[in-house]
Amino acid sequence: MGKKRAQSPPRTAAAEGEAGSSSQPAEPAKEPTPPVQVLYCQVCSFPLEYCEFGSSLTRCKEWLKEEHPDLYDKFYSEEALQAKIGTLSLEAQTKLEKDTAKKEAKAEAKADAALKKKMASQVTIKRIERTKRKHVTAIHGLEAFSIDLKKAAKQLAGRFATGASVTKNAQGLDEIVVQGDVADEVYEILEKGEGVLKGVPIANVDIVEDKKKKATE
Amino acid sequence: MFKKFSPSTDIAGHTPVKTSVQRQIRAGVLSQWKIEPETLEAVWPKKEGLVHVKCREHVSVYTVNSEPLFFQHFDGPFYPTLRFLHKYPYILPKVQVDRGAIRFLLAGAHMMCPGLTSAGGWLPPVEDAIPAERLVAIHAEGKEHAVGLGITKLSTEDIKKVNKGVAVETATYLGDDLWPLKTL
Ligand SMILES: [Zn+2]
């Protein structure tokens, strides 16, 4: 009993949901109630019936028609559309539809702008000379590519068996500082998109040197 | 509570909850929700550690195996996450808002009395009246699944009588910043 038994029912018992509940009175509640499995939209993540309130209805509908044609009819057939208006007045319904269309356009424009911004963002890997033989590597700009800096620092620390932390640089921007000269390796990791360090076009990555003043002259 | 919430900046830390405290929390949850102990045990096995995810502004999210199950503001009631409520919809009493109120709720608004008392809304009959300051599932006209959940600011009988002002304070809703976080 215990752990194994307790854990499995929520995942597997759903299929027998109906049967389970009908046999309940005979056997007073000892078995856990199986969870309701809600089908969520793969596009907007809402339960299907709420797609109409999201900002991606057009894509939601395309997805549903493709994946679950029967459900598509349930939600978007002529009768379904009539029925769902419910007690809402005609004007209110028209306004809702207009709002939805507006929201969608706005969300698309926002996504576009975000993508453009992302593609224009730069990631800099800076090799910083601390002493003649000691370096640290500072990486900044990763957050523009939706990379979790803490997780990335952890990954790098593990990878190079060294210290890595997230700190604010002089400009007040977050950056990852890794102990040691690992600039080229980090570049390679970004190129391959290893672990959480993925999604950065390598053309947007630069390695720069930060040598001690007059050190090499 | 999660209208503007970003895990990377709004989380102060993860702490495993002490067994003695877990026992208190479990008792609290069992008293506040209509959930059978064995069902709660199935989603939150006693052997599985509860993790306290401390967030800004005194919001605490509790997770099991990284999955957020419920949350709390200060030492207020334990709100199930909306995903949890979708799985076990019977654990909270329900109220229903009309279709017109849905988009306001999805924008994070509290639910006003008229949205619940209009033709598309629904409140329990007097014999099942819900007192003020109770957890309720917020359902919506023509929809099967809850769209949010919150706490009553008036008893359901008073909502019918007064019929103005805030009826239910929304704690979490479909599409807020907690919704996309399947793990935390
Ligand atoms: Zn959708």
mmCIF file of N, CA, C and O in Angstrom, chain B residues 41-96:
data_model
loop_
_atom_site.group_PDB
_atom_site.id
_atom_site.type_symbol
_atom_site.label_atom_id
_atom_site.label_comp_id
_atom_site.label_asym_id
_atom_site.label_seq_id
_atom_site.Cartn_x
_atom_site.Cartn_y
_atom_site.Cartn_z
ATOM 1 N N GLU B 41 -5.197 12.206 -0.180
ATOM 2 C CA GLU B 41 -4.022 11.347 -0.022
ATOM 3 C C GLU B 41 -3.491 10.904 -1.392
ATOM 4 O O GLU B 41 -2.284 10.779 -1.598
ATOM 5 N N ALA B 42 -4.401 10.701 -2.342
ATOM 6 C CA ALA B 42 -3.973 10.262 -3.671
ATOM 7 C C ALA B 42 -3.186 11.346 -4.399
ATOM 8 O O ALA B 42 -2.225 11.060 -5.104
ATOM 9 N N VAL B 43 -3.579 12.602 -4.232
ATOM 10 C CA VAL B 43 -2.841 13.671 -4.907
ATOM 11 C C VAL B 43 -1.694 14.183 -4.055
ATOM 12 O O VAL B 43 -0.698 14.679 -4.575
ATOM 13 N N TRP B 44 -1.854 14.055 -2.752
ATOM 14 C CA TRP B 44 -0.798 14.505 -1.850
ATOM 15 C C TRP B 44 -0.538 13.384 -0.848
ATOM 16 O O TRP B 44 -1.029 13.424 0.272
ATOM 17 N N PRO B 45 0.210 12.366 -1.249
ATOM 18 C CA PRO B 45 0.489 11.242 -0.356
ATOM 19 C C PRO B 45 1.273 11.729 0.861
ATOM 20 O O PRO B 45 2.104 12.619 0.736
ATOM 21 N N LYS B 46 0.968 11.123 2.006
ATOM 22 C CA LYS B 46 1.638 11.558 3.243
ATOM 23 C C LYS B 46 3.142 11.454 3.133
ATOM 24 O O LYS B 46 3.885 12.222 3.728
ATOM 25 N N LYS B 47 3.597 10.474 2.349
ATOM 26 C CA LYS B 47 5.053 10.282 2.250
ATOM 27 C C LYS B 47 5.701 11.282 1.313
ATOM 28 O O LYS B 47 6.910 11.458 1.301
ATOM 29 N N GLU B 48 4.867 11.930 0.510
ATOM 30 C CA GLU B 48 5.411 12.885 -0.450
ATOM 31 C C GLU B 48 5.508 14.241 0.224
ATOM 32 O O GLU B 48 4.545 14.725 0.789
ATOM 33 N N GLY B 49 6.674 14.821 0.189
ATOM 34 C CA GLY B 49 6.852 16.085 0.894
ATOM 35 C C GLY B 49 6.125 17.241 0.227
ATOM 36 O O GLY B 49 6.093 17.368 -0.981
ATOM 37 N N LEU B 50 5.526 18.060 1.077
ATOM 38 C CA LEU B 50 4.899 19.290 0.597
ATOM 39 C C LEU B 50 5.991 20.351 0.552
ATOM 40 O O LEU B 50 6.808 20.446 1.464
ATOM 41 N N VAL B 51 6.022 21.119 -0.514
ATOM 42 C CA VAL B 51 7.020 22.182 -0.601
ATOM 43 C C VAL B 51 6.323 23.536 -0.578
ATOM 44 O O VAL B 51 5.340 23.755 -1.278
ATOM 45 N N HIS B 52 6.847 24.388 0.274
ATOM 46 C CA HIS B 52 6.302 25.730 0.409
ATOM 47 C C HIS B 52 7.062 26.652 -0.545
ATOM 48 O O HIS B 52 8.267 26.830 -0.396
ATOM 49 N N VAL B 53 6.378 27.199 -1.534
ATOM 50 C CA VAL B 53 7.011 28.143 -2.447
ATOM 51 C C VAL B 53 6.602 29.535 -1.992
ATOM 52 O O VAL B 53 5.452 29.941 -2.123
ATOM 53 N N LYS B 54 7.570 30.213 -1.404
ATOM 54 C CA LYS B 54 7.268 31.507 -0.812
ATOM 55 C C LYS B 54 7.315 32.573 -1.900
ATOM 56 O O LYS B 54 8.320 32.732 -2.587
ATOM 57 N N CYS B 55 6.220 33.316 -2.050
ATOM 58 C CA CYS B 55 6.162 34.334 -3.092
ATOM 59 C C CYS B 55 6.032 35.706 -2.447
ATOM 60 O O CYS B 55 5.798 35.830 -1.259
ATOM 61 N N ARG B 56 6.151 36.717 -3.277
ATOM 62 C CA ARG B 56 6.085 38.073 -2.725
ATOM 63 C C ARG B 56 4.665 38.395 -2.232
ATOM 64 O O ARG B 56 3.706 37.761 -2.598
ATOM 65 N N GLU B 57 4.589 39.386 -1.427
ATOM 66 C CA GLU B 57 3.330 39.852 -0.855
ATOM 67 C C GLU B 57 2.566 38.768 -0.096
ATOM 68 O O GLU B 57 1.336 38.668 -0.211
ATOM 69 N N HIS B 58 3.318 37.976 0.645
ATOM 70 C CA HIS B 58 2.719 37.002 1.556
ATOM 71 C C HIS B 58 1.842 35.976 0.875
ATOM 72 O O HIS B 58 0.868 35.504 1.452
ATOM 73 N N VAL B 59 2.157 35.659 -0.362
ATOM 74 C CA VAL B 59 1.452 34.573 -1.023
ATOM 75 C C VAL B 59 2.332 33.327 -0.911
ATOM 76 O O VAL B 59 3.539 33.392 -1.126
ATOM 77 N N SER B 60 1.712 32.238 -0.508
ATOM 78 C CA SER B 60 2.429 30.970 -0.431
ATOM 79 C C SER B 60 1.775 29.981 -1.368
ATOM 80 O O SER B 60 0.557 29.816 -1.334
ATOM 81 N N VAL B 61 2.580 29.360 -2.205
ATOM 82 C CA VAL B 61 2.049 28.300 -3.051
ATOM 83 C C VAL B 61 2.614 26.998 -2.501
ATOM 84 O O VAL B 61 3.773 26.950 -2.094
ATOM 85 N N TYR B 62 1.801 25.962 -2.442
ATOM 86 C CA TYR B 62 2.270 24.672 -1.958
ATOM 87 C C TYR B 62 2.274 23.677 -3.106
ATOM 88 O O TYR B 62 1.293 23.578 -3.847
ATOM 89 N N THR B 63 3.393 22.972 -3.235
ATOM 90 C CA THR B 63 3.501 22.030 -4.342
ATOM 91 C C THR B 63 3.810 20.632 -3.826
ATOM 92 O O THR B 63 4.398 20.467 -2.762
ATOM 93 N N VAL B 64 3.399 19.644 -4.608
ATOM 94 C CA VAL B 64 3.780 18.255 -4.375
ATOM 95 C C VAL B 64 4.376 17.765 -5.682
ATOM 96 O O VAL B 64 3.741 17.907 -6.731
ATOM 97 N N ASN B 65 5.567 17.227 -5.635
ATOM 98 C CA ASN B 65 6.275 16.847 -6.862
ATOM 99 C C ASN B 65 6.326 18.011 -7.851
ATOM 100 O O ASN B 65 6.081 17.828 -9.047
ATOM 101 N N SER B 66 6.555 19.203 -7.333
ATOM 102 C CA SER B 66 6.637 20.446 -8.125
ATOM 103 C C SER B 66 5.309 20.948 -8.671
ATOM 104 O O SER B 66 5.246 22.010 -9.263
ATOM 105 N N GLU B 67 4.248 20.178 -8.518
ATOM 106 C CA GLU B 67 2.960 20.622 -9.066
ATOM 107 C C GLU B 67 2.233 21.477 -8.032
ATOM 108 O O GLU B 67 1.996 21.028 -6.916
ATOM 109 N N PRO B 68 1.876 22.716 -8.397
ATOM 110 C CA PRO B 68 1.152 23.552 -7.439
ATOM 111 C C PRO B 68 -0.231 22.958 -7.162
ATOM 112 O O PRO B 68 -0.981 22.680 -8.090
ATOM 113 N N LEU B 69 -0.532 22.740 -5.890
ATOM 114 C CA LEU B 69 -1.835 22.171 -5.534
ATOM 115 C C LEU B 69 -2.746 23.205 -4.905
ATOM 116 O O LEU B 69 -3.933 23.233 -5.152
ATOM 117 N N PHE B 70 -2.168 24.040 -4.041
ATOM 118 C CA PHE B 70 -2.999 25.075 -3.438
ATOM 119 C C PHE B 70 -2.125 26.235 -3.013
ATOM 120 O O PHE B 70 -0.896 26.153 -3.033
ATOM 121 N N PHE B 71 -2.780 27.345 -2.647
ATOM 122 C CA PHE B 71 -2.030 28.522 -2.241
ATOM 123 C C PHE B 71 -2.775 29.264 -1.149
ATOM 124 O O PHE B 71 -3.946 28.983 -0.862
ATOM 125 N N GLN B 72 -2.077 30.196 -0.554
ATOM 126 C CA GLN B 72 -2.606 30.865 0.621
ATOM 127 C C GLN B 72 -2.095 32.297 0.641
ATOM 128 O O GLN B 72 -0.988 32.570 0.201
ATOM 129 N N HIS B 73 -2.905 33.199 1.172
ATOM 130 C CA HIS B 73 -2.482 34.585 1.336
ATOM 131 C C HIS B 73 -2.437 34.842 2.833
ATOM 132 O O HIS B 73 -3.422 34.628 3.523
ATOM 133 N N PHE B 74 -1.295 35.308 3.351
ATOM 134 C CA PHE B 74 -1.071 35.366 4.801
ATOM 135 C C PHE B 74 -1.433 34.010 5.391
ATOM 136 O O PHE B 74 -0.996 33.000 4.867
ATOM 137 N N ASP B 75 -2.285 33.995 6.451
ATOM 138 C CA ASP B 75 -2.693 32.680 6.941
ATOM 139 C C ASP B 75 -4.177 32.454 6.646
ATOM 140 O O ASP B 75 -4.906 31.841 7.408
ATOM 141 N N GLY B 76 -4.610 32.990 5.501
ATOM 142 C CA GLY B 76 -6.005 32.821 5.071
ATOM 143 C C GLY B 76 -6.298 31.393 4.643
ATOM 144 O O GLY B 76 -5.517 30.490 4.911
ATOM 145 N N PRO B 77 -7.446 31.202 3.987
ATOM 146 C CA PRO B 77 -7.834 29.850 3.578
ATOM 147 C C PRO B 77 -6.898 29.277 2.506
ATOM 148 O O PRO B 77 -6.159 30.019 1.863
ATOM 149 N N PHE B 78 -6.949 27.972 2.368
ATOM 150 C CA PHE B 78 -6.152 27.318 1.321
ATOM 151 C C PHE B 78 -6.987 27.272 0.040
ATOM 152 O O PHE B 78 -8.001 26.591 -0.016
ATOM 153 N N TYR B 79 -6.540 28.023 -0.955
ATOM 154 C CA TYR B 79 -7.240 28.004 -2.238
ATOM 155 C C TYR B 79 -6.656 26.889 -3.098
ATOM 156 O O TYR B 79 -5.445 26.879 -3.313
ATOM 157 N N PRO B 80 -7.498 25.994 -3.626
ATOM 158 C CA PRO B 80 -6.929 25.042 -4.590
ATOM 159 C C PRO B 80 -6.529 25.804 -5.852
ATOM 160 O O PRO B 80 -7.084 26.868 -6.126
ATOM 161 N N THR B 81 -5.578 25.292 -6.592
ATOM 162 C CA THR B 81 -5.307 25.915 -7.894
ATOM 163 C C THR B 81 -6.481 25.574 -8.810
ATOM 164 O O THR B 81 -7.216 24.614 -8.566
ATOM 165 N N LEU B 82 -6.653 26.356 -9.857
ATOM 166 C CA LEU B 82 -7.783 26.113 -10.756
ATOM 167 C C LEU B 82 -7.645 24.742 -11.437
ATOM 168 O O LEU B 82 -8.631 24.041 -11.657
ATOM 169 N N ARG B 83 -6.397 24.356 -11.733
ATOM 170 C CA ARG B 83 -6.207 23.039 -12.347
ATOM 171 C C ARG B 83 -6.649 21.931 -11.403
ATOM 172 O O ARG B 83 -7.219 20.923 -11.816
ATOM 173 N N PHE B 84 -6.365 22.127 -10.116
ATOM 174 C CA PHE B 84 -6.784 21.145 -9.115
ATOM 175 C C PHE B 84 -8.311 21.087 -9.071
ATOM 176 O O PHE B 84 -8.912 20.015 -9.065
ATOM 177 N N LEU B 85 -8.933 22.254 -9.056
ATOM 178 C CA LEU B 85 -10.394 22.315 -8.999
ATOM 179 C C LEU B 85 -11.022 21.660 -10.229
ATOM 180 O O LEU B 85 -12.058 21.014 -10.133
ATOM 181 N N HIS B 86 -10.395 21.819 -11.390
ATOM 182 C CA HIS B 86 -10.923 21.171 -12.595
ATOM 183 C C HIS B 86 -10.945 19.658 -12.435
ATOM 184 O O HIS B 86 -11.836 18.980 -12.924
ATOM 185 N N LYS B 87 -9.934 19.130 -11.726
ATOM 186 C CA LYS B 87 -9.885 17.680 -11.534
ATOM 187 C C LYS B 87 -10.913 17.207 -10.511
ATOM 188 O O LYS B 87 -11.458 16.120 -10.628
ATOM 189 N N TYR B 88 -11.135 18.024 -9.483
ATOM 190 C CA TYR B 88 -12.058 17.638 -8.405
ATOM 191 C C TYR B 88 -13.067 18.759 -8.179
ATOM 192 O O TYR B 88 -13.032 19.448 -7.163
ATOM 193 N N PRO B 89 -13.977 18.938 -9.125
ATOM 194 C CA PRO B 89 -14.846 20.122 -9.076
ATOM 195 C C PRO B 89 -15.804 20.142 -7.888
ATOM 196 O O PRO B 89 -16.308 21.198 -7.535
ATOM 197 N N TYR B 90 -16.026 18.984 -7.253
ATOM 198 C CA TYR B 90 -17.033 18.942 -6.186
ATOM 199 C C TYR B 90 -16.501 19.434 -4.844
ATOM 200 O O TYR B 90 -17.229 19.504 -3.871
ATOM 201 N N ILE B 91 -15.209 19.767 -4.777
ATOM 202 C CA ILE B 91 -14.655 20.094 -3.458
ATOM 203 C C ILE B 91 -15.060 21.480 -2.956
ATOM 204 O O ILE B 91 -14.921 21.769 -1.777
ATOM 205 N N LEU B 92 -15.550 22.328 -3.847
ATOM 206 C CA LEU B 92 -16.001 23.652 -3.407
ATOM 207 C C LEU B 92 -17.447 23.860 -3.824
ATOM 208 O O LEU B 92 -17.869 23.387 -4.881
ATOM 209 N N PRO B 93 -18.219 24.592 -3.011
ATOM 210 C CA PRO B 93 -19.564 24.956 -3.459
ATOM 211 C C PRO B 93 -19.454 25.891 -4.639
ATOM 212 O O PRO B 93 -18.438 26.568 -4.801
ATOM 213 N N LYS B 94 -20.463 25.912 -5.484
ATOM 214 C CA LYS B 94 -20.324 26.735 -6.687
ATOM 215 C C LYS B 94 -21.309 27.883 -6.776
ATOM 216 O O LYS B 94 -22.409 27.825 -6.221
ATOM 217 N N VAL B 95 -20.869 28.905 -7.459
ATOM 218 C CA VAL B 95 -21.746 29.994 -7.861
ATOM 219 C C VAL B 95 -21.500 30.154 -9.354
ATOM 220 O O VAL B 95 -20.516 29.640 -9.873
ATOM 221 N N GLN B 96 -22.401 30.844 -10.023
ATOM 222 C CA GLN B 96 -22.240 30.992 -11.475
ATOM 223 C C GLN B 96 -22.471 32.429 -11.907
ATOM 224 O O GLN B 96 -23.409 33.074 -11.453
#
